[in-house]
Coordinates of C-alpha atoms and ligand atoms in Angstrom, one line a residue:
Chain A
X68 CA 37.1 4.8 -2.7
X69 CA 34.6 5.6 -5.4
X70 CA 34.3 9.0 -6.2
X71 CA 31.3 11.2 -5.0
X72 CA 28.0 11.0 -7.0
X73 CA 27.0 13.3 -9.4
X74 CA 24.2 14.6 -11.4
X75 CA 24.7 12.5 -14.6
X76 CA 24.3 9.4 -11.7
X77 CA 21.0 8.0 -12.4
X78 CA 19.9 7.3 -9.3
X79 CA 21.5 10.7 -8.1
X80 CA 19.7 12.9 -10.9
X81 CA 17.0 14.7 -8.2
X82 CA 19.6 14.8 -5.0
X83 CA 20.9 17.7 -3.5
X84 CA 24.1 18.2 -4.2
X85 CA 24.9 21.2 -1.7
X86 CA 23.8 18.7 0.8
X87 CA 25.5 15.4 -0.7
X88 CA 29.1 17.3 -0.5
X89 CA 28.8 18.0 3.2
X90 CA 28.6 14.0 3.5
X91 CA 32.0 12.3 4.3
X92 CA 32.9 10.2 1.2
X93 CA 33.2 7.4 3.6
X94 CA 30.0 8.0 4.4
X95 CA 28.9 7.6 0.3
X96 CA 30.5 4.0 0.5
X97 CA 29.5 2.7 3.3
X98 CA 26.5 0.1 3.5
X99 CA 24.7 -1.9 6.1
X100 CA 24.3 -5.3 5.1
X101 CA 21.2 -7.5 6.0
X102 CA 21.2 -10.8 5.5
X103 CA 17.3 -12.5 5.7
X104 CA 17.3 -16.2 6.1
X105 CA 15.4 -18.6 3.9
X106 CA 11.9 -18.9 5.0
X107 CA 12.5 -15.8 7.9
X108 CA 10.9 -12.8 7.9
X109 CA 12.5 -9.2 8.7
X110 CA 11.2 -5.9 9.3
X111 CA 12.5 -2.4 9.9
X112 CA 10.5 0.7 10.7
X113 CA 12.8 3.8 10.2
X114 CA 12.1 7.7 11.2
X115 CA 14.1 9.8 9.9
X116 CA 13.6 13.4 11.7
X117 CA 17.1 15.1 12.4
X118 CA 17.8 18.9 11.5
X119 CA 21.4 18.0 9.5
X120 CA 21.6 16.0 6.1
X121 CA 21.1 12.5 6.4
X122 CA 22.2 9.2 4.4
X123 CA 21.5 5.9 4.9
X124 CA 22.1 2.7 2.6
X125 CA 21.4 -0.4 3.2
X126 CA 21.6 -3.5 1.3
X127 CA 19.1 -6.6 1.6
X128 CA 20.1 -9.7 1.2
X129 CA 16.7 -12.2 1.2
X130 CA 16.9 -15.8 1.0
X131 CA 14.2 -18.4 -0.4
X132 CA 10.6 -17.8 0.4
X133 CA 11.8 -14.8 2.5
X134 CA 10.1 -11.2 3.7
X135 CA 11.9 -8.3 4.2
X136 CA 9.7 -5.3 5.0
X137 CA 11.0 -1.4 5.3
X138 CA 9.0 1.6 6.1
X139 CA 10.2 5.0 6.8
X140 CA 8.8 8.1 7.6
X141 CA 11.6 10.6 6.2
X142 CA 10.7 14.2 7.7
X143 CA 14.7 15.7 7.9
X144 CA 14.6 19.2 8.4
X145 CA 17.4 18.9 5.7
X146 CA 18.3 16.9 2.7
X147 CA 17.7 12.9 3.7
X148 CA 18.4 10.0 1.4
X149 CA 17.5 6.5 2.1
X150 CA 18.6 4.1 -0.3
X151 CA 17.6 0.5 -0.1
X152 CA 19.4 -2.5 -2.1
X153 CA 17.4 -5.7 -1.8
X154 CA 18.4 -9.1 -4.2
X155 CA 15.9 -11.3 -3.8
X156 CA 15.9 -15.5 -4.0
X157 CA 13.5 -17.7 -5.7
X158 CA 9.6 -17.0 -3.9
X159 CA 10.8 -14.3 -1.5
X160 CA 9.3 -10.9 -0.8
X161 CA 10.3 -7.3 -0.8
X162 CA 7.9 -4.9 1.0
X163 CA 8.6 -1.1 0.9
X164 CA 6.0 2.0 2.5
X165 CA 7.9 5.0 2.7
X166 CA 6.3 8.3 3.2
X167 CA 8.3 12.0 2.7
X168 CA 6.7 14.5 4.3
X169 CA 7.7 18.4 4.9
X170 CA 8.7 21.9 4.3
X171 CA 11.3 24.1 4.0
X172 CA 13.6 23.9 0.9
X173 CA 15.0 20.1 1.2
X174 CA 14.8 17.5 -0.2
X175 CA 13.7 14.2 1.0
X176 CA 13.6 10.9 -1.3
X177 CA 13.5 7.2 -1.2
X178 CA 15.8 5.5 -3.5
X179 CA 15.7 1.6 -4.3
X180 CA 16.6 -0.9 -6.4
X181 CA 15.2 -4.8 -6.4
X182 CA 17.0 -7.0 -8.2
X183 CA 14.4 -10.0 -9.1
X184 CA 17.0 -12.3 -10.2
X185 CA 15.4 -15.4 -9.3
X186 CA 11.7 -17.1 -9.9
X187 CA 8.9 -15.7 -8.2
X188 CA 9.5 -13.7 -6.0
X189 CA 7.4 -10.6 -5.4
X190 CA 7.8 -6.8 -4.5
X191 CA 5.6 -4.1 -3.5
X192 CA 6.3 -0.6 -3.0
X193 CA 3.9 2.4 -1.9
X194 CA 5.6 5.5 -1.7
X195 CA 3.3 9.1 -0.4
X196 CA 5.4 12.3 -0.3
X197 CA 3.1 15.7 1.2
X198 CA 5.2 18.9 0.7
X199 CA 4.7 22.4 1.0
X200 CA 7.3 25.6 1.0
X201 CA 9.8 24.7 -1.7
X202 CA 10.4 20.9 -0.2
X203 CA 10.6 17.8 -3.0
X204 CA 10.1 14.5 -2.0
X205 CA 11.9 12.1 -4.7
X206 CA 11.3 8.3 -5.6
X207 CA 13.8 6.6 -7.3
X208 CA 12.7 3.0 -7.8
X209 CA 14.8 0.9 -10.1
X210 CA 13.7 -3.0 -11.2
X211 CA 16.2 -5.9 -12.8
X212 CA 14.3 -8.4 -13.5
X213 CA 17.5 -11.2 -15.1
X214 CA 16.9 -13.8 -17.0
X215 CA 16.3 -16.7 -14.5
X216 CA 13.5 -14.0 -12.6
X217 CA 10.4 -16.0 -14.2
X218 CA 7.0 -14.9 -12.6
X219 CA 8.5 -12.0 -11.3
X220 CA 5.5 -9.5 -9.7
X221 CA 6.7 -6.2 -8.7
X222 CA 4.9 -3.2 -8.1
X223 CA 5.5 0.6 -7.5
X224 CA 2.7 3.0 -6.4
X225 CA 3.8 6.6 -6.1
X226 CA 1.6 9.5 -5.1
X227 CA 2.2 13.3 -4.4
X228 CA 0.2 15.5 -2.2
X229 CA 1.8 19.4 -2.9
X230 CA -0.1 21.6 -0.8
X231 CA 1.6 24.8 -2.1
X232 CA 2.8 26.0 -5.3
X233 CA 6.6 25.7 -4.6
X234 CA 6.8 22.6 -3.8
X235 CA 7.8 19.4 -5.8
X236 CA 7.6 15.6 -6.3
X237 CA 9.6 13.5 -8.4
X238 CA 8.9 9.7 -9.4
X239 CA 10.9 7.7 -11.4
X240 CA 10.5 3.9 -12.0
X241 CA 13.2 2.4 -14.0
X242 CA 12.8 -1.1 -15.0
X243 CA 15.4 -3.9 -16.5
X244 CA 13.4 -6.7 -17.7
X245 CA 15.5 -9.9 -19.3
X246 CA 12.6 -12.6 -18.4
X247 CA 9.3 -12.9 -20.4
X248 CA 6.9 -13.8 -18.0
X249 CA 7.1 -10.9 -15.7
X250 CA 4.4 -8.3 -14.1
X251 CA 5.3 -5.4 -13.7
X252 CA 3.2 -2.4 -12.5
X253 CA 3.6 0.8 -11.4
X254 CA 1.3 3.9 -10.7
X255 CA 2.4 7.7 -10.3
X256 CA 0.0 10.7 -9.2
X257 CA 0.4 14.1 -8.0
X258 CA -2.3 16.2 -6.9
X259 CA -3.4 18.9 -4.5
X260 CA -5.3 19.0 -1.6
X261 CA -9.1 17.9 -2.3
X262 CA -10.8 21.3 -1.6
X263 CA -14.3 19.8 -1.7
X264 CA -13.6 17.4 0.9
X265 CA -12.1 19.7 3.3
X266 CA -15.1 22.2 2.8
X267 CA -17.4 18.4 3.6
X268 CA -15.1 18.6 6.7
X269 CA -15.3 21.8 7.8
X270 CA -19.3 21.9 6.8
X271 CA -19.6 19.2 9.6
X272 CA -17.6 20.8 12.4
X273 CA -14.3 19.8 11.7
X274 CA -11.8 23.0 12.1
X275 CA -9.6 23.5 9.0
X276 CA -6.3 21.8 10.7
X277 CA -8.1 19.1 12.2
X278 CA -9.5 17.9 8.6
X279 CA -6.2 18.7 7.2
X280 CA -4.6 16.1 9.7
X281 CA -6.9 13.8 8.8
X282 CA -6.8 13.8 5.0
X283 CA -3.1 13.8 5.3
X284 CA -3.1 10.1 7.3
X285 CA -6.1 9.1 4.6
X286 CA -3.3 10.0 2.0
X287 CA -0.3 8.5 3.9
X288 CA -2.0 5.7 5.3
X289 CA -1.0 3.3 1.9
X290 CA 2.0 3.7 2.4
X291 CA 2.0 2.1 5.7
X292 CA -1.2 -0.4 4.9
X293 CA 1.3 -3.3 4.7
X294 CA 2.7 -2.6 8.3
X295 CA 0.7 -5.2 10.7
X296 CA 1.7 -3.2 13.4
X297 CA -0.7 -1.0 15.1
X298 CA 1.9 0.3 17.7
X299 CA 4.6 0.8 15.2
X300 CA 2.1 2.4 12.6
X301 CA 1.0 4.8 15.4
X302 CA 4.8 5.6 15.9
X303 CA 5.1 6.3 12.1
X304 CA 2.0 8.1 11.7
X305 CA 2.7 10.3 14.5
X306 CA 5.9 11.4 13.3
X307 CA 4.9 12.3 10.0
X308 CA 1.8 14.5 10.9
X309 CA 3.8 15.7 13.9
X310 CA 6.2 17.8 10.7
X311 CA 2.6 19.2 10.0
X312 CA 2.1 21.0 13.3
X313 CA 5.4 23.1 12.2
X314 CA 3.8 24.1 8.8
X315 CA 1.0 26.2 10.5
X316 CA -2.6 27.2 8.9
Chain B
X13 CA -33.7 31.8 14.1
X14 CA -32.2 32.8 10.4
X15 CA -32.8 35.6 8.4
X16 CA -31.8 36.7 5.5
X17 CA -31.8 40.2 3.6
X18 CA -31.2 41.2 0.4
X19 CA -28.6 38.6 -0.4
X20 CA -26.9 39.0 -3.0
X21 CA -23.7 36.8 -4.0
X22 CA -21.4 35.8 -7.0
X23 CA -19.7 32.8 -8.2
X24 CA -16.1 33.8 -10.2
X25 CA -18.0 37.4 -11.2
X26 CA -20.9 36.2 -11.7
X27 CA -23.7 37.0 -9.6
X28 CA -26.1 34.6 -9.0
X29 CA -28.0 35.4 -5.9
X30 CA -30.0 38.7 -6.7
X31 CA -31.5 40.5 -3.6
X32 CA -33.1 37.5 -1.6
X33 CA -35.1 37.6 1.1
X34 CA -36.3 34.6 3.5
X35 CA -37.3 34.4 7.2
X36 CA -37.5 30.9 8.9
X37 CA -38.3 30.9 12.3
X38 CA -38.0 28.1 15.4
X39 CA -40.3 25.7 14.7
X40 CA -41.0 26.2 11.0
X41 CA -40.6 24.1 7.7
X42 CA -40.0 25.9 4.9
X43 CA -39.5 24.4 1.5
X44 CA -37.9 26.3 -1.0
X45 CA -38.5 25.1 -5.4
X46 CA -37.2 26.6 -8.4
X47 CA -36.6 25.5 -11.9
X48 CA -32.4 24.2 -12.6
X49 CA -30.6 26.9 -11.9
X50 CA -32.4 29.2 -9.8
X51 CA -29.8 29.4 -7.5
X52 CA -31.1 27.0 -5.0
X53 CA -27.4 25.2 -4.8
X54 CA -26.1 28.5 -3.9
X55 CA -27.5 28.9 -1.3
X56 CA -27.4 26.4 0.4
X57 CA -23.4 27.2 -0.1
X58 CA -23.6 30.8 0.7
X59 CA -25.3 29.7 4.2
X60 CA -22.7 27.0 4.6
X61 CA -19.7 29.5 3.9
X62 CA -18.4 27.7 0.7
X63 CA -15.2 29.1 -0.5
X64 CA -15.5 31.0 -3.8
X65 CA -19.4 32.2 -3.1
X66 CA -18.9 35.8 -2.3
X67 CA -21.5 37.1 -0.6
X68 CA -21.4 41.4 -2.3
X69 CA -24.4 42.6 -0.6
X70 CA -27.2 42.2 2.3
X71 CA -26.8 40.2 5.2
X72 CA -27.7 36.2 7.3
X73 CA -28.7 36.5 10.8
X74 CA -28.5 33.3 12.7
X75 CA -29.2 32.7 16.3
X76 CA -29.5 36.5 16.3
X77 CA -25.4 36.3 15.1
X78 CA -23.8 37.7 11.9
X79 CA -24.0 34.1 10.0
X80 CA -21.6 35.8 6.7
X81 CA -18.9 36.5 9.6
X82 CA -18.2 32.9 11.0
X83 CA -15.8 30.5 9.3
X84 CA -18.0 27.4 8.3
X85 CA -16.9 24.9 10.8
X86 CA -17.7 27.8 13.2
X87 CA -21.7 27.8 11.3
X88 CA -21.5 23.8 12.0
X89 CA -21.1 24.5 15.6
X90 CA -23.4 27.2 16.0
X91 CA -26.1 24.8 14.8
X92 CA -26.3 25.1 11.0
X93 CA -26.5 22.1 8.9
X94 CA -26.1 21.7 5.4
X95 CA -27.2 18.5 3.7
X96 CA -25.4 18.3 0.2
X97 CA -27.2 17.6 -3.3
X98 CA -23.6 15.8 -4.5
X99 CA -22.5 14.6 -1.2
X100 CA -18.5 14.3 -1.2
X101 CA -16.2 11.4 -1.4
X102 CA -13.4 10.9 1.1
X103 CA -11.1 7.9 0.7
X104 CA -9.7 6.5 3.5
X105 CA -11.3 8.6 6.2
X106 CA -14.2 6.1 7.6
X107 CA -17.5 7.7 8.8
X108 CA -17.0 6.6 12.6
X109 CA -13.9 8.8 12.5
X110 CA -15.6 11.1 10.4
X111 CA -18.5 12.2 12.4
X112 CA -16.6 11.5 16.0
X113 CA -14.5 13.9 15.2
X114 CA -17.1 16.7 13.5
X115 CA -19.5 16.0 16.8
X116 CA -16.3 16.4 19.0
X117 CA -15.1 19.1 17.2
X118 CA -18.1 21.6 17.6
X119 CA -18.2 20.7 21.2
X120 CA -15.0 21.7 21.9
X121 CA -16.3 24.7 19.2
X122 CA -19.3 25.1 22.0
X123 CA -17.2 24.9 25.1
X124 CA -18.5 21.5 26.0
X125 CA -16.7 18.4 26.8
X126 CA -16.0 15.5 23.6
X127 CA -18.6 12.5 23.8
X128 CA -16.7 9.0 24.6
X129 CA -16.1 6.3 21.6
X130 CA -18.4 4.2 23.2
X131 CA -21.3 6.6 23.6
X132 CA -20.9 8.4 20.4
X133 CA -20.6 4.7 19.2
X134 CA -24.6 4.5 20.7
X135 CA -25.3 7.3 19.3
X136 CA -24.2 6.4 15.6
X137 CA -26.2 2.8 16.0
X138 CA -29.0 4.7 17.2
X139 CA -29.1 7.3 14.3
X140 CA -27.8 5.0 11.6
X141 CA -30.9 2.4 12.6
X142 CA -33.5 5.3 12.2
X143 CA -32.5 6.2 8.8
X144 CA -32.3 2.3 8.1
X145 CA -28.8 2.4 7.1
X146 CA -26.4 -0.6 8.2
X147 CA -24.0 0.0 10.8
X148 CA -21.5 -1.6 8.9
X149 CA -21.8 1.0 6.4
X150 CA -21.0 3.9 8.8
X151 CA -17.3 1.8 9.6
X152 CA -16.7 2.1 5.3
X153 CA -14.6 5.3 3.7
X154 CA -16.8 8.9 3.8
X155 CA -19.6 8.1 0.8
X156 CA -17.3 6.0 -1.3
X157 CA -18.8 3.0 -3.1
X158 CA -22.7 4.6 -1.8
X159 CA -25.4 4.2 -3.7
X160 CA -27.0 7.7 -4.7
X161 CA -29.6 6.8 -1.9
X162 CA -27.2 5.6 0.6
X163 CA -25.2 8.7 0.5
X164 CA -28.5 10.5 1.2
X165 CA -29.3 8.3 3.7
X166 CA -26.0 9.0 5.1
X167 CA -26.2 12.7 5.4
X168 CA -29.2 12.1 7.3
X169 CA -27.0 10.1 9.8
X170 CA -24.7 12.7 10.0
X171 CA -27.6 15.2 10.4
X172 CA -29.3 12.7 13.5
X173 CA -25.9 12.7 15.2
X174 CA -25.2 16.3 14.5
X175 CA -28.5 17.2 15.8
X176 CA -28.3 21.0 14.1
X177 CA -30.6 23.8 15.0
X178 CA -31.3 24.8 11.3
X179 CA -30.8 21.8 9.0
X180 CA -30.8 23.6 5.0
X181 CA -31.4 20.4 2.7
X182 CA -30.0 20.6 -1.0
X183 CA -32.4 18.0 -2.2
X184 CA -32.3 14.8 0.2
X185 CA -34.6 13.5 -1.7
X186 CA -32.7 13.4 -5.5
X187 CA -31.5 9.8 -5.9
X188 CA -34.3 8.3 -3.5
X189 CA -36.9 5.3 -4.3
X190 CA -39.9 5.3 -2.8
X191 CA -38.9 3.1 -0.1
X192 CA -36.1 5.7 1.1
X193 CA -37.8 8.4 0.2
X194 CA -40.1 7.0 3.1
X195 CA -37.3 6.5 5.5
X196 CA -35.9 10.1 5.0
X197 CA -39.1 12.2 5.4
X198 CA -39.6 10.4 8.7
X199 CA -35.5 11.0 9.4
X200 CA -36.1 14.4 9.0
X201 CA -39.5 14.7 11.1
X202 CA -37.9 12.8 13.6
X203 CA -34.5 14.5 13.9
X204 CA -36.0 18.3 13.4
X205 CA -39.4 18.6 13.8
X206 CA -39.1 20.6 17.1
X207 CA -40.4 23.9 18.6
X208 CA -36.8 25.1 18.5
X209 CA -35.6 23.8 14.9
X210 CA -35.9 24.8 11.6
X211 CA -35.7 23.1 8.3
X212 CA -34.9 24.5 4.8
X213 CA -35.8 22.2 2.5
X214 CA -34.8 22.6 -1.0
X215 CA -36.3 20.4 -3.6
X216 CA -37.3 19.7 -7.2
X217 CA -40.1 17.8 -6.7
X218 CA -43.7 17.7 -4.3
X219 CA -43.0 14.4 -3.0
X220 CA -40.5 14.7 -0.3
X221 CA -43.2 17.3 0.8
X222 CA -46.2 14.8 1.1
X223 CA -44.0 13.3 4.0
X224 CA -42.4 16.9 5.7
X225 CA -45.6 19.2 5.7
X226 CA -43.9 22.4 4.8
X227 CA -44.9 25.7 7.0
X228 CA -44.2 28.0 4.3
X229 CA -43.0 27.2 0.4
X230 CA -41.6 29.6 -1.9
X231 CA -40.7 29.8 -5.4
X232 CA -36.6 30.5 -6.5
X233 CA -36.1 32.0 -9.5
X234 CA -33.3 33.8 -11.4
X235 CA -31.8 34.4 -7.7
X236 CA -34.8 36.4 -6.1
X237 CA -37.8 34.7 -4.3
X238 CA -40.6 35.3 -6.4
X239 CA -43.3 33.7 -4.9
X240 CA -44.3 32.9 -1.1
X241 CA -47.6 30.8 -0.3
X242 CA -48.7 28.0 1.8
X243 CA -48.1 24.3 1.6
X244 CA -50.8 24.6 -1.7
X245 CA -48.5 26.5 -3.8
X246 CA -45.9 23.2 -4.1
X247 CA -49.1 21.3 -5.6
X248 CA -49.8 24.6 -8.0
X249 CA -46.3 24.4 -9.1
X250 CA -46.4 20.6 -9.2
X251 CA -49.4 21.4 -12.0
X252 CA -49.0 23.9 -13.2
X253 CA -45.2 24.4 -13.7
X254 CA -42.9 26.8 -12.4
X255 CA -43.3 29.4 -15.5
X256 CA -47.0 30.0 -14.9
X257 CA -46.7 30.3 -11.0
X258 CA -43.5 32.3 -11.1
X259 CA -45.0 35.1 -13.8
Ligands
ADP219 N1 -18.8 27.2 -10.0 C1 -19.6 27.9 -10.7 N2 -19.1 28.9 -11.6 C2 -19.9 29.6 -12.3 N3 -21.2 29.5 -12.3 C3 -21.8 28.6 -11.5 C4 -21.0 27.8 -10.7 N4 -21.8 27.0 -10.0 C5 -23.1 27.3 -10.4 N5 -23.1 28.3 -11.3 C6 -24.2 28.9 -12.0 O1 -25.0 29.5 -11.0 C7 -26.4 29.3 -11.4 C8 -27.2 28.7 -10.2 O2 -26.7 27.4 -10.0 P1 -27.3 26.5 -8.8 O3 -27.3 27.3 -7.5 O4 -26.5 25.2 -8.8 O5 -28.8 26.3 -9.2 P2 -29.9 25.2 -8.7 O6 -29.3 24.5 -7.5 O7 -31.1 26.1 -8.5 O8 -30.1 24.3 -9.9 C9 -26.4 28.5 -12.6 O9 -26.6 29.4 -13.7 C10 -25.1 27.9 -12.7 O10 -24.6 27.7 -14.0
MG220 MG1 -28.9 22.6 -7.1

């Protein structure tokens, strides 16, 4: 048994530690392991919405010319962790949209590392985190790109919508890069709510929570773009503007 | 239907609006022309309720209702409209949901029941083809990737679906060739010329006016109305210049 995680752990550096010592150490160890077969194609949409601290891991295992596709909503009343392991074989596909969305005081954060050990395969990752209160919303996104991972593309695109003061958002790419021919980008923005364009909004009609609603789903919507689901992007969407109706005017 | 009285309002401190006085009633054009920064911008914004315009003295009537004490999605659905000189960007909120949800939300404002996708979806083709603007470009994201025209021409779709009792126009026709400067005066005859609407129209120039005859035209200046005359004054100030009219 490995002992708990601590600060000076990278990929532990923005957790909450109150939180992470209520988990049972068996808990802290424990993975779920998905294999994807050569040439298959798997996909997982994940809403996280409990009141008590949350942790899931989950390692990926994708095979040639492969997809694996995650997206989660992660609304916990409390502090939530996903964290996401995928290895990825010669032309196969990682595809991550997680969104973090809430008040309160916890934290919420999406925590992966893709390990591009092989020629081209691919990664993309949009994360959107909306917080208010004294809430973060973390994204921990480390890239190894070894030596045999030629023609690597992987991208991270993380965005922050804080619509009070108190609140918080963390990105943090981290990237491992032993091949030469290799793309790597990555984006990171945090901003508040466009006051013009909810004034646009409420100039036509539109009632202050009604525009708010929708210029949250414009902002979280990227994060789900990749998901060619309608019913399952419904489901998502749904959940995470439902933690708006809670936050009141 | 809107009256206004010795209106005075600031900006951060400063005040910019300086005792004005206007009267538009059912059925009337009035144009309103000042040199840059008059104060014609604000307001527009003061009528529209924009956040940061404080309004320190005087008061709006509209509809015979205190204008200064409704929120301004409340003005929307009491019939105001306010047609933007920098009309605002919105990614990833298309126009179709846009407006669907502004017309539906001053219904339910008003008491009255929401219009259904497919009819407001008439409704849209029908407004959008009277301004000349493609369909296809009311299904893109709120003004982004618009030409300066387009996003006028959009307003006026907006304004068409809307259908607003007092439409105040920040200068439709900025941004405008010939050609749309066309389509938009006739827009705005079609959409408000009525016995029981009235247009503010503000504007720089006398050429949006050779295609909506103005009622009344008055002169902004340093935050006061200065001047008031008939449809000849615009050509006087077109001539002569704002200085000599306005002294
Ligand atoms: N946000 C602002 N803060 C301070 N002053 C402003 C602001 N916006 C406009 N002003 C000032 O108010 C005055 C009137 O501006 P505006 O109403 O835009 O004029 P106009 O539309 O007639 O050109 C100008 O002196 C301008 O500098
Ligand atoms: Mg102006």
């Amino acid at each position: 048994m490995t002992a708990l995680p601590t600060i000076r752990d990278e990929e532990w550096r923005y957790a909450d530690f109150d939180a992470v010592g209520r988990f049972a150490p068996e808990a802290i160890d424990s993975w779920r392991e998905i294999e994807v077969a050569a040439g298959e194609t798997f996909r997982e949409c994940v809403v996280i919405d409990g009141s008590d601290p949350f942790l899931s891991r989950i390692r990926i295992t994708v095979g040639k010319g492969g997809r694996a596709e995650l997206f989660a909503v992660n609304a916990c009343a409390d502090y939530a962790r996903l964290d996401v392991q995928v290895s990825l074989a010669e032309g196969a596909h990682f595809e991550f949209g997680g969104v973090t969305i809430g008040g309160g005081d916890a934290t919420r954060e999406f925590v992966t590392r893709t390990d591009h050990s092989a020629p081209d395969a691919t990664s993309n990752q949009v994360v959107r985190s909306v917080h208010w209160g004294q809430a973060t919303g973390n994204f921990l996104g480390r890239i190894d790109v070894g030596r045999e991972g030629q023609r690597t593309d992987a991208a991270q695109d993380f965005k922050g919508l804080l619509l009070e003061k108190g609140a918080s958002a963390n990105a943090k790419p981290e990237l491992e890069i032993f091949a030469d021919d290799v793309k790597c980008a990555h984006g990171a923005a945090i901003g508040q709510m466009d006051e013009m364009a909810s004034y646009y909004m409420a100039s036509r009609g539109i009632a202050p929570d009604v525009a708010r609603r929708l210029l949250i789903r414009a902002f979280i919507a990227d994060a789900l773009a990749a998901l060619d689901d309608e019913d399952e992007a419904e489901r998502l969407f749904e959940a995470a503007l439902q933690v708006l109706e809670r936050k009141g005017a | 239907m809107l009256k206004i009285e010795n209106l005075h309002a600031e900006i951060d401190g400063k005040e910019i609006l300086k005792g004005l006085n206007l009267e538009v009633g059912a059925g009337e054009v009035h144009a309103i022309m000042g040199p840059n920064g008059a104060g014609k911008s604000t307001l527009a914004y003061v009528l529209g309720g924009r956040p940061g315009y404080e309004v320190t003295q005087g008061s709006v009537t509209f509809m015979g209702e205190d204008l200064l004490d409704m929120d301004p999605h409340e003005r929307a659905a009491a019939g105001m409209f306010l047609g933007f000189q920098y009309p605002v960007e919105i990614p990833g909120v298309s126009n179709v949901q846009f407006l669907r949800e502004a017309l539906n939300s001053q219904r339910r404002t008003r008491g009255e029941e929401p219009l259904s996708g497919g009819d407001f979806l008439k409704l849209a083709k029908d407004k959008a083809g009277l301004l000349k603007l493609d369909m296809e470009m009311l299904k893109r994201f709120v003004n982004v990737g618009f030409s300066g025209g387009e996003k006028k021409r959009a307003e006026m779709v907006h304004m068409g679906i809307l259908d607003p009792k007092l439409a105040v126009l920040d200068e439709t026709d900025s941004g405008l060739d010939i050609d749309a400067l066309k389509t938009v005066g006739e827009g705005i005859n079609t959409i408000m010329r009525s016995a029981d609407k009235g247009v503010l129209l503000i504007t720089h120039y006398q050429r949006l006016l050779d295609y909506v005859k103005p009622d009344h035209v008055h002169v902004l200046a340093d935050g006061r109305i200065v001047k008031s005359g008939g449809p000849e004054l615009a050509h006087q100030l077109e001539s002569e210049g704002y200085e000599a009219v306005a002294a």
